[in-house]
Amino acid sequence: ASPPPHEVAAFFSNPPSRSAGDLRLMREIQELTAALPKGRREVCPAARLSDVAELLEGELMPRLVSFSGHEFNGHLLFEPEQPGAQPRVPHAEELVRLLSPQRAPELTAVFLNACKTEKLAHALRRSLPHLSVVCWRTLAADPAAKAFSRGFYQALSTRDGVAMATAFDAGRAAFLR
């Protein structure tokens, strides 16, 4: 029998950038780990794109994959693969391959907690129509993104199998407070 699916695989990336500010992602990591017990989440700070691939090639079968960090021209920004290298900016097609049902059979949703990721979200939905995708349409202030993610993760912690729409509504309510 296969292992039960994890609720969340969360990747956090904040590579140095001249144009983007520091996100203080450790607070979001703390809130995620407080909301979801260890057996229901896997957290990868300072995430490289290869970390996503490695995690999904293992036995972990997340229901939700969450990316938190910066964007560059509407694409997610990952830590460099090698020290001193440039951050990785994968195009939608590369993420589609990583998040495909062959690699992530239990995956039902993706949370893009980075500014201006709406085009990326649409590209993911076109190629992977079985997924729910949560994203930011505009720039999002760091406190707003943290408030949304706090409500989102807390809703996921209430019980197994929470609908993504319910988690989204909880995130939105936390954001609007």
C-alpha positions as a LaTeX table, in Angstrom:
\begin{tabular}{lrrr}
\hline
Residue & $x$ (\AA) & $y$ (\AA) & $z$ (\AA) \\
\hline
Ala1 & 0.00 & 0.00 & 0.00 \\
Ser2 & 1.18 & 3.49 & $-0.74$ \\
Pro3 & 1.74 & 5.99 & 2.08 \\
Pro4 & $-1.13$ & 8.37 & 2.83 \\
Pro5 & $-0.93$ & 11.70 & 1.05 \\
His6 & 0.53 & 14.66 & 2.90 \\
Glu7 & $-1.75$ & 17.62 & 3.07 \\
Val8 & 0.87 & 20.21 & 2.03 \\
Ala9 & 4.31 & 20.36 & 0.44 \\
Ala10 & 5.44 & 23.96 & 0.97 \\
Phe11 & 8.40 & 25.55 & $-0.79$ \\
Phe12 & 9.78 & 28.90 & 0.35 \\
Ser13 & 12.27 & 30.90 & $-1.70$ \\
Asn14 & 13.70 & 34.38 & $-1.17$ \\
Pro15 & 16.87 & 34.64 & $-3.27$ \\
Pro16 & 18.79 & 37.91 & $-3.08$ \\
Ser17 & 17.52 & 40.40 & $-5.62$ \\
Arg18 & 18.29 & 44.02 & $-6.37$ \\
Ser19 & 14.65 & 44.79 & $-7.14$ \\
Ala20 & 12.75 & 42.69 & $-4.61$ \\
Gly21 & 12.65 & 43.18 & $-0.87$ \\
Asp22 & 13.24 & 40.62 & 1.84 \\
Leu23 & 10.06 & 38.67 & 2.60 \\
Arg24 & 10.71 & 37.38 & 6.14 \\
Leu25 & 9.42 & 33.95 & 5.12 \\
Met26 & 10.33 & 32.36 & 8.45 \\
Arg27 & 7.13 & 33.81 & 9.99 \\
Glu28 & 5.03 & 32.11 & 7.30 \\
Ile29 & 6.95 & 28.87 & 7.85 \\
Gln30 & 6.27 & 29.11 & 11.60 \\
Glu31 & 2.56 & 29.65 & 11.00 \\
Leu32 & 2.35 & 26.70 & 8.61 \\
Thr33 & 4.17 & 24.38 & 11.01 \\
Ala34 & 1.95 & 25.55 & 13.88 \\
Ala35 & $-1.23$ & 24.99 & 11.84 \\
Leu36 & $-0.45$ & 21.56 & 10.37 \\
Pro37 & 1.12 & 18.68 & 12.32 \\
Lys38 & 4.40 & 17.22 & 11.03 \\
Gly39 & 2.78 & 14.18 & 9.40 \\
Arg40 & 0.55 & 16.41 & 7.26 \\
Arg41 & 3.15 & 18.80 & 5.84 \\
Glu42 & 6.61 & 18.94 & 4.37 \\
Val43 & 8.43 & 22.27 & 4.43 \\
Cys44 & 11.37 & 23.19 & 2.22 \\
Pro45 & 12.96 & 26.58 & 3.00 \\
Ala46 & 15.43 & 28.19 & 0.56 \\
Ala47 & 13.84 & 26.05 & $-2.14$ \\
Arg48 & 15.54 & 25.35 & $-5.42$ \\
Leu49 & 13.60 & 24.00 & $-8.36$ \\
Ser50 & 15.54 & 20.74 & $-8.00$ \\
Asp51 & 14.19 & 20.46 & $-4.41$ \\
Val52 & 10.63 & 20.44 & $-5.79$ \\
Ala53 & 11.50 & 17.72 & $-8.29$ \\
Glu54 & 13.34 & 15.64 & $-5.68$ \\
Leu55 & 10.52 & 15.88 & $-3.17$ \\
Leu56 & 7.86 & 14.90 & $-5.71$ \\
Glu57 & 9.99 & 12.00 & $-7.02$ \\
Gly58 & 10.14 & 10.54 & $-3.50$ \\
Glu59 & 7.32 & 8.97 & $-1.56$ \\
Leu60 & 5.68 & 12.24 & $-0.59$ \\
Met61 & 2.27 & 12.63 & $-2.22$ \\
Pro62 & 0.94 & 16.11 & $-1.39$ \\
Arg63 & $-2.62$ & 17.20 & $-1.95$ \\
Leu64 & $-1.48$ & 20.83 & $-2.08$ \\
Val65 & 1.82 & 22.27 & $-3.29$ \\
Ser66 & 2.50 & 25.76 & $-1.99$ \\
Phe67 & 5.12 & 28.18 & $-3.32$ \\
Ser68 & 5.93 & 31.32 & $-1.31$ \\
Gly69 & 8.39 & 33.93 & $-2.46$ \\
His70 & 9.02 & 36.46 & $-5.19$ \\
Glu71 & 8.05 & 36.48 & $-8.84$ \\
Phe72 & 9.94 & 37.73 & $-11.86$ \\
Asn73 & 7.81 & 38.73 & $-14.89$ \\
Gly74 & 4.96 & 36.61 & $-13.54$ \\
His75 & 7.09 & 33.51 & $-12.93$ \\
Leu76 & 8.19 & 32.08 & $-9.59$ \\
Leu77 & 11.71 & 32.86 & $-8.45$ \\
Phe78 & 13.65 & 29.95 & $-6.92$ \\
Glu79 & 16.99 & 29.87 & $-5.12$ \\
Pro80 & 20.03 & 29.32 & $-7.39$ \\
Glu81 & 21.02 & 25.71 & $-8.00$ \\
Gln82 & 24.70 & 26.55 & $-7.31$ \\
Pro83 & 26.17 & 29.14 & $-4.92$ \\
Gly84 & 26.80 & 32.41 & $-6.72$ \\
Ala85 & 24.53 & 31.49 & $-9.64$ \\
Gln86 & 21.45 & 33.42 & $-10.68$ \\
Pro87 & 18.04 & 32.51 & $-9.20$ \\
Arg88 & 16.01 & 30.04 & $-11.28$ \\
Val89 & 12.92 & 31.38 & $-13.05$ \\
Pro90 & 11.11 & 28.37 & $-14.52$ \\
His91 & 8.49 & 28.91 & $-17.19$ \\
Ala92 & 5.01 & 27.48 & $-16.81$ \\
Glu93 & 5.81 & 24.42 & $-18.95$ \\
Glu94 & 8.55 & 23.35 & $-16.53$ \\
Leu95 & 6.17 & 23.64 & $-13.56$ \\
Val96 & 3.48 & 21.74 & $-15.48$ \\
Arg97 & 5.93 & 18.85 & $-15.94$ \\
Leu98 & 6.84 & 18.92 & $-12.24$ \\
Leu99 & 3.21 & 19.01 & $-11.08$ \\
Ser100 & 1.82 & 16.49 & $-13.59$ \\
Pro101 & $-0.30$ & 13.57 & $-12.35$ \\
Gln102 & 2.59 & 11.22 & $-13.17$ \\
Arg103 & 4.79 & 12.98 & $-10.61$ \\
Ala104 & 2.15 & 14.19 & $-8.15$ \\
Pro105 & $-0.82$ & 11.77 & $-8.39$ \\
Glu106 & $-2.62$ & 13.06 & $-5.28$ \\
Leu107 & $-2.18$ & 16.74 & $-6.11$ \\
Thr108 & $-5.44$ & 18.69 & $-6.25$ \\
Ala109 & $-4.28$ & 22.28 & $-5.70$ \\
Val110 & $-1.41$ & 24.74 & $-6.03$ \\
Phe111 & $-0.97$ & 27.89 & $-3.94$ \\
Leu112 & 1.19 & 30.56 & $-5.63$ \\
Asn113 & 1.88 & 32.96 & $-2.76$ \\
Ala114 & 3.86 & 35.43 & $-4.86$ \\
Cys115 & 2.91 & 38.71 & $-6.50$ \\
Lys116 & 1.39 & 38.87 & $-9.99$ \\
Thr117 & 1.18 & 35.10 & $-10.58$ \\
Glu118 & $-2.23$ & 35.13 & $-12.28$ \\
Lys119 & $-0.86$ & 34.37 & $-15.77$ \\
Leu120 & 1.12 & 31.46 & $-14.35$ \\
Ala121 & $-2.01$ & 30.22 & $-12.58$ \\
His122 & $-3.97$ & 30.31 & $-15.83$ \\
Ala123 & $-1.20$ & 28.41 & $-17.64$ \\
Leu124 & $-1.21$ & 25.73 & $-14.93$ \\
Arg125 & $-5.01$ & 25.42 & $-15.11$ \\
Arg126 & $-4.96$ & 25.14 & $-18.92$ \\
Ser127 & $-2.45$ & 22.29 & $-18.81$ \\
Leu128 & $-3.60$ & 20.69 & $-15.55$ \\
Pro129 & $-7.36$ & 21.36 & $-15.44$ \\
His130 & $-7.88$ & 19.03 & $-12.48$ \\
Leu131 & $-5.99$ & 21.46 & $-10.22$ \\
Ser132 & $-7.37$ & 24.35 & $-8.20$ \\
Val133 & $-4.88$ & 27.21 & $-8.28$ \\
Val134 & $-4.74$ & 30.10 & $-5.81$ \\
Cys135 & $-2.62$ & 33.10 & $-6.81$ \\
Trp136 & $-2.15$ & 36.85 & $-6.47$ \\
Arg137 & $-3.42$ & 38.98 & $-9.36$ \\
Thr138 & $-1.47$ & 42.10 & $-8.30$ \\
Leu139 & 1.39 & 43.11 & $-6.07$ \\
Ala140 & 0.79 & 41.83 & $-2.55$ \\
Ala141 & 2.28 & 43.50 & 0.49 \\
Asp142 & 4.15 & 41.02 & 2.66 \\
Pro143 & 1.72 & 41.44 & 5.62 \\
Ala144 & $-1.24$ & 40.78 & 3.28 \\
Ala145 & 0.34 & 37.61 & 1.87 \\
Lys146 & 1.13 & 36.40 & 5.40 \\
Ala147 & $-2.43$ & 37.12 & 6.62 \\
Phe148 & $-3.92$ & 35.25 & 3.68 \\
Ser149 & $-1.61$ & 32.25 & 4.10 \\
Arg150 & $-2.27$ & 32.13 & 7.86 \\
Gly151 & $-6.04$ & 31.88 & 7.29 \\
Phe152 & $-5.56$ & 29.46 & 4.40 \\
Tyr153 & $-3.34$ & 27.05 & 6.38 \\
Gln154 & $-5.48$ & 27.30 & 9.51 \\
Ala155 & $-8.51$ & 26.23 & 7.47 \\
Leu156 & $-6.57$ & 23.24 & 6.17 \\
Ser157 & $-5.73$ & 22.27 & 9.74 \\
Thr158 & $-9.36$ & 21.95 & 10.84 \\
Arg159 & $-9.84$ & 18.49 & 9.31 \\
Asp160 & $-8.63$ & 16.18 & 6.54 \\
Gly161 & $-9.92$ & 16.86 & 3.06 \\
Val162 & $-10.85$ & 20.53 & 3.46 \\
Ala163 & $-11.99$ & 21.92 & 0.10 \\
Met164 & $-9.57$ & 24.42 & $-1.40$ \\
Ala165 & $-12.46$ & 26.86 & $-1.86$ \\
Thr166 & $-13.02$ & 26.74 & 1.91 \\
Ala167 & $-9.33$ & 27.35 & 2.60 \\
Phe168 & $-9.34$ & 30.21 & 0.06 \\
Asp169 & $-12.37$ & 31.81 & 1.74 \\
Ala170 & $-10.65$ & 31.55 & 5.13 \\
Gly171 & $-7.48$ & 33.12 & 3.71 \\
Arg172 & $-9.49$ & 35.92 & 2.14 \\
Ala173 & $-11.33$ & 36.58 & 5.40 \\
Ala174 & $-8.02$ & 36.76 & 7.30 \\
Phe175 & $-6.64$ & 39.12 & 4.64 \\
Leu176 & $-9.67$ & 41.44 & 4.89 \\
Arg177 & $-9.54$ & 41.72 & 8.70 \\
\hline
\end{tabular}
